[in-house]
């Protein structure tokens, strides 16, 4: 069955994660995604964390499965001409270069809209396309720092840290694909494409909308996470066990008696301050100190059985390997087992969205650099003579 975006063609000029991950999601929703890469070099993501047994990097595989690869040097007249031929029959141009780069090459929104008014020109950047710092370059870690995420990490008095995931790039990708989907929807009414801009900074601010709202309304920084969340005063946070850790997501009033049974302290059921879901900050600190000692007395598995029997809101803290070994991700196709022509059966990260009428899909093949250059251009109506002329002129 065709996907929701069946018939939508996307030219993906982006590199590394912010842009490519957006393109990967759009592919998962059914779009045709053509990766445009620099000849001989390709996406920088092709060179990060190389997996020798597979001939590709984990970054490139994760963000570019299912895309066809075309090599074009957009800085050359021939490369630009070939690219514009593809723009004629495409719906979206996706990039994450430094703002102004495509304009310098004659490939800005106004340039492309003049020849294809339906084109959606979508760009991700570090700090946004406008303002005094618009031309600065950055990557995920800089985005986390710029947006305040790093400053809110860890414990008071302890070292700062980043997340163990590319959260700034991911938020940028999510916003980029949302903007593209909204522009495609608007085009159904207006017949016109438009420019879409997102940034790592904007994504990190939106990620922390609650914390920024607290600051803007009170003048008070929410503060560091301290193993939980600075604004959630409850039995909420990560607690060590004898061999691991548990993440507690609060204990509503109706679950409190069960919690007391699980920890073998029924006498606390009528505690005058602890038997509420949300409590004053100082009470939450008391509860944290008490439960930190309690949870260290048993293993994660033992506590999981007790807390699950009491229908508590919790989860053992799992490693990536433990997640992959569990059943739940496969039941929803968040992880998918599928064959690859050369690598045999592999487990792939699936699409996190399920749709009843227009199924999503998981890309399970990875293009070599420039593998589809001639194929894609011929499909676009380019004659062999013109193709050879562009090649000789340095288009790829």
Tab-separated table of N, CA, C and O in Angstrom, residues 78-153:
chain	number	residue	atom	x	y	z
A	78	UNK	N	27.564	23.677	-14.361
A	78	UNK	CA	26.966	22.439	-14.851
A	78	UNK	C	26.206	21.720	-13.740
A	78	UNK	O	25.109	21.183	-13.958
A	79	UNK	N	26.784	21.698	-12.537
A	79	UNK	CA	26.117	21.051	-11.420
A	79	UNK	C	24.833	21.760	-11.052
A	79	UNK	O	23.803	21.121	-10.771
A	80	UNK	N	24.874	23.099	-11.090
A	80	UNK	CA	23.666	23.886	-10.788
A	80	UNK	C	22.603	23.631	-11.847
A	80	UNK	O	21.416	23.460	-11.521
A	81	UNK	N	22.998	23.570	-13.103
A	81	UNK	CA	22.047	23.349	-14.191
A	81	UNK	C	21.385	21.979	-14.051
A	81	UNK	O	20.163	21.846	-14.246
A	82	UNK	N	22.172	20.964	-13.716
A	82	UNK	CA	21.614	19.624	-13.541
A	82	UNK	C	20.652	19.591	-12.355
A	82	UNK	O	19.587	18.966	-12.423
A	83	UNK	N	21.027	20.273	-11.284
A	83	UNK	CA	20.167	20.309	-10.116
A	83	UNK	C	18.836	20.995	-10.420
A	83	UNK	O	17.766	20.516	-10.011
A	84	UNK	N	18.878	22.103	-11.140
A	84	UNK	CA	17.651	22.814	-11.480
A	84	UNK	C	16.729	21.963	-12.340
A	84	UNK	O	15.498	22.102	-12.267
A	85	UNK	N	17.318	21.072	-13.133
A	85	UNK	CA	16.491	20.154	-13.920
A	85	UNK	C	15.687	19.251	-12.986
A	85	UNK	O	14.503	18.962	-13.249
A	86	UNK	N	16.302	18.829	-11.886
A	86	UNK	CA	15.595	18.000	-10.919
A	86	UNK	C	14.539	18.791	-10.155
A	86	UNK	O	13.476	18.258	-9.806
A	87	UNK	N	14.829	20.063	-9.902
A	87	UNK	CA	13.885	20.918	-9.165
A	87	UNK	C	12.571	21.062	-9.923
A	87	UNK	O	11.495	21.176	-9.313
A	88	UNK	N	12.627	21.013	-11.244
A	88	UNK	CA	11.428	21.205	-12.053
A	88	UNK	C	10.316	20.227	-11.679
A	88	UNK	O	9.135	20.569	-11.733
A	89	UNK	N	10.682	19.003	-11.306
A	89	UNK	CA	9.681	17.969	-11.025
A	89	UNK	C	9.712	17.510	-9.570
A	89	UNK	O	9.235	16.414	-9.253
A	90	UNK	N	10.268	18.331	-8.696
A	90	UNK	CA	10.359	17.970	-7.277
A	90	UNK	C	9.431	18.840	-6.443
A	90	UNK	O	8.951	19.881	-6.883
A	91	UNK	N	9.194	18.394	-5.218
A	91	UNK	CA	8.281	19.098	-4.317
A	91	UNK	C	8.994	19.838	-3.193
A	91	UNK	O	8.518	20.874	-2.727
A	92	UNK	N	10.124	19.286	-2.750
A	92	UNK	CA	10.815	19.848	-1.592
A	92	UNK	C	12.313	19.845	-1.839
A	92	UNK	O	12.862	18.873	-2.378
A	93	UNK	N	12.971	20.931	-1.462
A	93	UNK	CA	14.433	20.990	-1.398
A	93	UNK	C	14.796	21.175	0.068
A	93	UNK	O	14.374	22.134	0.710
A	94	UNK	N	15.558	20.241	0.596
A	94	UNK	CA	15.880	20.178	2.024
A	94	UNK	C	17.374	20.392	2.208
A	94	UNK	O	18.187	19.742	1.546
A	95	UNK	N	17.762	21.303	3.107
A	95	UNK	CA	19.190	21.569	3.325
A	95	UNK	C	19.433	21.987	4.769
A	95	UNK	O	18.503	22.338	5.500
A	96	UNK	N	20.702	21.974	5.173
A	96	UNK	CA	21.069	22.541	6.476
A	96	UNK	C	22.458	23.178	6.408
A	96	UNK	O	23.269	23.043	7.317
A	97	UNK	N	22.696	23.908	5.303
A	97	UNK	CA	23.935	24.669	5.167
A	97	UNK	C	23.875	25.944	6.017
A	97	UNK	O	22.805	26.328	6.504
A	98	UNK	N	25.005	26.600	6.142
A	98	UNK	CA	25.026	27.911	6.787
A	98	UNK	C	24.096	28.842	6.028
A	98	UNK	O	24.103	28.856	4.787
A	99	UNK	N	23.261	29.628	6.706
A	99	UNK	CA	22.339	30.524	6.005
A	99	UNK	C	23.062	31.379	4.970
A	99	UNK	O	24.141	31.924	5.226
A	100	UNK	N	22.470	31.470	3.800
A	100	UNK	CA	23.030	32.272	2.721
A	100	UNK	C	23.826	31.482	1.713
A	100	UNK	O	24.094	31.970	0.606
A	101	UNK	N	24.217	30.231	2.058
A	101	UNK	CA	25.059	29.442	1.168
A	101	UNK	C	24.360	29.162	-0.160
A	101	UNK	O	24.922	29.390	-1.238
A	102	UNK	N	23.139	28.653	-0.110
A	102	UNK	CA	22.424	28.337	-1.341
A	102	UNK	C	22.104	29.594	-2.140
A	102	UNK	O	22.096	29.567	-3.377
A	103	UNK	N	21.850	30.695	-1.456
A	103	UNK	CA	21.615	31.958	-2.167
A	103	UNK	C	22.851	32.359	-2.967
A	103	UNK	O	22.738	32.835	-4.105
A	104	UNK	N	24.031	32.162	-2.362
A	104	UNK	CA	25.276	32.494	-3.058
A	104	UNK	C	25.450	31.652	-4.314
A	104	UNK	O	26.068	32.096	-5.285
A	105	UNK	N	24.914	30.444	-4.314
A	105	UNK	CA	25.028	29.554	-5.459
A	105	UNK	C	23.879	29.745	-6.458
A	105	UNK	O	23.774	28.990	-7.429
A	106	UNK	N	23.015	30.718	-6.188
A	106	UNK	CA	21.875	30.928	-7.074
A	106	UNK	C	20.791	29.893	-6.897
A	106	UNK	O	19.988	29.655	-7.812
A	107	UNK	N	20.726	29.294	-5.693
A	107	UNK	CA	19.760	28.234	-5.423
A	107	UNK	C	18.918	28.544	-4.187
A	107	UNK	O	18.409	27.641	-3.520
A	108	UNK	N	18.772	29.839	-3.879
A	108	UNK	CA	17.937	30.239	-2.756
A	108	UNK	C	16.463	30.049	-3.067
A	108	UNK	O	16.081	29.667	-4.183
A	109	UNK	N	15.610	30.339	-2.080
A	109	UNK	CA	14.183	30.118	-2.285
A	109	UNK	C	13.652	30.908	-3.466
A	109	UNK	O	12.922	30.374	-4.311
A	110	UNK	N	13.987	32.179	-3.549
A	110	UNK	CA	13.474	33.005	-4.648
A	110	UNK	C	13.917	32.465	-6.002
A	110	UNK	O	13.148	32.497	-6.981
A	111	UNK	N	15.148	31.968	-6.087
A	111	UNK	CA	15.660	31.416	-7.344
A	111	UNK	C	14.838	30.199	-7.770
A	111	UNK	O	14.442	30.073	-8.936
A	112	UNK	N	14.594	29.292	-6.829
A	112	UNK	CA	13.894	28.064	-7.174
A	112	UNK	C	12.404	28.301	-7.389
A	112	UNK	O	11.790	27.691	-8.275
A	113	UNK	N	11.804	29.194	-6.587
A	113	UNK	CA	10.376	29.473	-6.727
A	113	UNK	C	10.066	30.137	-8.058
A	113	UNK	O	8.958	29.990	-8.592
A	114	UNK	N	11.039	30.844	-8.613
A	114	UNK	CA	10.824	31.500	-9.902
A	114	UNK	C	10.613	30.479	-11.018
A	114	UNK	O	9.901	30.756	-11.993
A	115	UNK	N	11.235	29.320	-10.879
A	115	UNK	CA	11.084	28.298	-11.915
A	115	UNK	C	10.069	27.226	-11.538
A	115	UNK	O	9.515	26.559	-12.402
A	116	UNK	N	9.820	27.043	-10.257
A	116	UNK	CA	8.831	26.077	-9.790
A	116	UNK	C	8.106	26.679	-8.594
A	116	UNK	O	8.525	26.508	-7.445
A	117	UNK	N	7.013	27.397	-8.820
A	117	UNK	CA	6.301	28.077	-7.732
A	117	UNK	C	5.765	27.134	-6.656
A	117	UNK	O	5.434	27.581	-5.550
A	118	UNK	N	5.692	25.848	-6.948
A	118	UNK	CA	5.174	24.885	-5.980
A	118	UNK	C	6.271	24.321	-5.071
A	118	UNK	O	5.976	23.560	-4.147
A	119	UNK	N	7.521	24.729	-5.294
A	119	UNK	CA	8.614	24.145	-4.524
A	119	UNK	C	8.568	24.608	-3.071
A	119	UNK	O	8.247	25.772	-2.776
A	120	UNK	N	8.863	23.686	-2.165
A	120	UNK	CA	9.004	24.000	-0.747
A	120	UNK	C	10.488	23.946	-0.425
A	120	UNK	O	11.139	22.917	-0.614
A	121	UNK	N	11.018	25.061	-0.004
A	121	UNK	CA	12.452	25.226	0.255
A	121	UNK	C	12.621	25.211	1.772
A	121	UNK	O	12.230	26.157	2.456
A	122	UNK	N	13.154	24.130	2.301
A	122	UNK	CA	13.208	23.945	3.752
A	122	UNK	C	14.653	23.870	4.223
A	122	UNK	O	15.432	23.077	3.694
A	123	UNK	N	14.990	24.677	5.221
A	123	UNK	CA	16.378	24.757	5.678
A	123	UNK	C	16.472	24.707	7.196
A	123	UNK	O	15.692	25.346	7.909
A	124	UNK	N	17.443	23.944	7.673
A	124	UNK	CA	17.788	23.944	9.084
A	124	UNK	C	19.127	24.641	9.263
A	124	UNK	O	19.998	24.557	8.398
A	125	UNK	N	19.291	25.336	10.376
A	125	UNK	CA	20.557	26.024	10.645
A	125	UNK	C	20.912	25.874	12.119
A	125	UNK	O	20.211	25.188	12.872
A	126	UNK	N	21.976	26.502	12.540
A	126	UNK	CA	22.431	26.434	13.931
A	126	UNK	C	21.604	27.378	14.807
A	126	UNK	O	20.917	26.952	15.744
A	127	UNK	N	21.617	28.667	14.486
A	127	UNK	CA	20.996	29.665	15.347
A	127	UNK	C	19.829	30.401	14.698
A	127	UNK	O	19.277	31.329	15.292
A	128	UNK	N	19.434	29.967	13.484
A	128	UNK	CA	18.346	30.638	12.790
A	128	UNK	C	18.850	31.494	11.654
A	128	UNK	O	20.020	31.907	11.634
A	129	UNK	N	18.005	31.805	10.675
A	129	UNK	CA	18.447	32.513	9.478
A	129	UNK	C	18.598	34.018	9.640
A	129	UNK	O	19.125	34.685	8.746
A	130	UNK	N	18.151	34.575	10.759
A	130	UNK	CA	18.199	36.027	10.952
A	130	UNK	C	18.933	36.359	12.250
A	130	UNK	O	19.141	35.502	13.096
A	131	UNK	N	19.295	37.620	12.404
A	131	UNK	CA	19.936	38.063	13.632
A	131	UNK	C	21.442	38.161	13.522
A	131	UNK	O	22.045	37.721	12.540
A	132	UNK	N	22.078	38.732	14.559
A	132	UNK	CA	23.526	39.008	14.502
A	132	UNK	C	24.404	37.773	14.416
A	132	UNK	O	25.544	37.857	13.953
A	133	UNK	N	23.911	36.614	14.859
A	133	UNK	CA	24.723	35.392	14.858
A	133	UNK	C	24.277	34.387	13.810
A	133	UNK	O	24.673	33.215	13.851
A	134	UNK	N	23.469	34.829	12.845
A	134	UNK	CA	22.878	33.899	11.879
A	134	UNK	C	23.921	33.143	11.060
A	134	UNK	O	23.687	31.996	10.663
A	135	UNK	N	25.066	33.758	10.798
A	135	UNK	CA	26.042	33.108	9.921
A	135	UNK	C	27.013	32.193	10.664
A	135	UNK	O	27.934	31.649	10.069
A	136	UNK	N	26.802	32.001	11.967
A	136	UNK	CA	27.671	31.091	12.719
A	136	UNK	C	27.335	29.649	12.375
A	136	UNK	O	26.190	29.301	12.094
A	137	UNK	N	28.339	28.803	12.403
A	137	UNK	CA	28.143	27.372	12.179
A	137	UNK	C	28.217	26.629	13.505
A	137	UNK	O	28.939	27.023	14.411
A	138	UNK	N	27.459	25.544	13.593
A	138	UNK	CA	27.473	24.755	14.820
A	138	UNK	C	26.950	23.361	14.554
A	138	UNK	O	26.544	23.031	13.451
A	139	UNK	N	26.941	22.533	15.588
A	139	UNK	CA	26.432	21.166	15.481
A	139	UNK	C	25.670	20.849	16.759
A	139	UNK	O	25.453	21.728	17.598
A	140	UNK	N	25.279	19.600	16.910
A	140	UNK	CA	24.382	19.215	18.002
A	140	UNK	C	24.827	19.723	19.361
A	140	UNK	O	24.047	20.336	20.086
A	141	UNK	N	26.072	19.483	19.729
A	141	UNK	CA	26.519	19.860	21.075
A	141	UNK	C	26.447	21.371	21.278
A	141	UNK	O	26.091	21.848	22.364
A	142	UNK	N	26.740	22.121	20.224
A	142	UNK	CA	26.631	23.570	20.316
A	142	UNK	C	25.170	23.993	20.427
A	142	UNK	O	24.838	24.961	21.118
A	143	UNK	N	24.287	23.263	19.756
A	143	UNK	CA	22.865	23.554	19.870
A	143	UNK	C	22.350	23.301	21.273
A	143	UNK	O	21.568	24.098	21.819
A	144	UNK	N	22.802	22.200	21.895
A	144	UNK	CA	22.408	21.920	23.274
A	144	UNK	C	22.892	23.027	24.207
A	144	UNK	O	22.176	23.440	25.129
A	145	UNK	N	24.104	23.501	23.962
A	145	UNK	CA	24.662	24.560	24.806
A	145	UNK	C	23.952	25.882	24.566
A	145	UNK	O	23.616	26.616	25.503
A	146	UNK	N	23.717	26.212	23.305
A	146	UNK	CA	23.098	27.494	22.962
A	146	UNK	C	21.683	27.611	23.497
A	146	UNK	O	21.232	28.699	23.870
A	147	UNK	N	20.966	26.488	23.540
A	147	UNK	CA	19.570	26.529	23.962
A	147	UNK	C	19.336	26.329	25.441
A	147	UNK	O	18.198	26.364	25.897
A	148	UNK	N	20.395	26.127	26.231
A	148	UNK	CA	20.237	26.006	27.671
A	148	UNK	C	20.093	24.597	28.186
A	148	UNK	O	19.940	24.390	29.399
A	149	UNK	N	20.148	23.592	27.320
A	149	UNK	CA	19.975	22.212	27.761
A	149	UNK	C	21.153	21.754	28.615
A	149	UNK	O	20.974	21.126	29.665
A	150	UNK	N	22.365	22.067	28.196
A	150	UNK	CA	23.543	21.649	28.959
A	150	UNK	C	23.524	22.273	30.348
A	150	UNK	O	23.821	21.605	31.354
A	151	UNK	N	23.145	23.545	30.440
A	151	UNK	CA	23.145	24.240	31.727
A	151	UNK	C	22.157	23.643	32.718
A	151	UNK	O	22.308	23.821	33.937
A	152	UNK	N	21.155	22.906	32.228
A	152	UNK	CA	20.149	22.326	33.128
A	152	UNK	C	20.443	20.871	33.476
A	152	UNK	O	19.648	20.234	34.161
A	153	UNK	N	21.586	20.355	33.044
A	153	UNK	CA	21.902	18.945	33.261
A	153	UNK	C	22.584	18.718	34.600
A	153	UNK	O	23.184	19.616	35.188
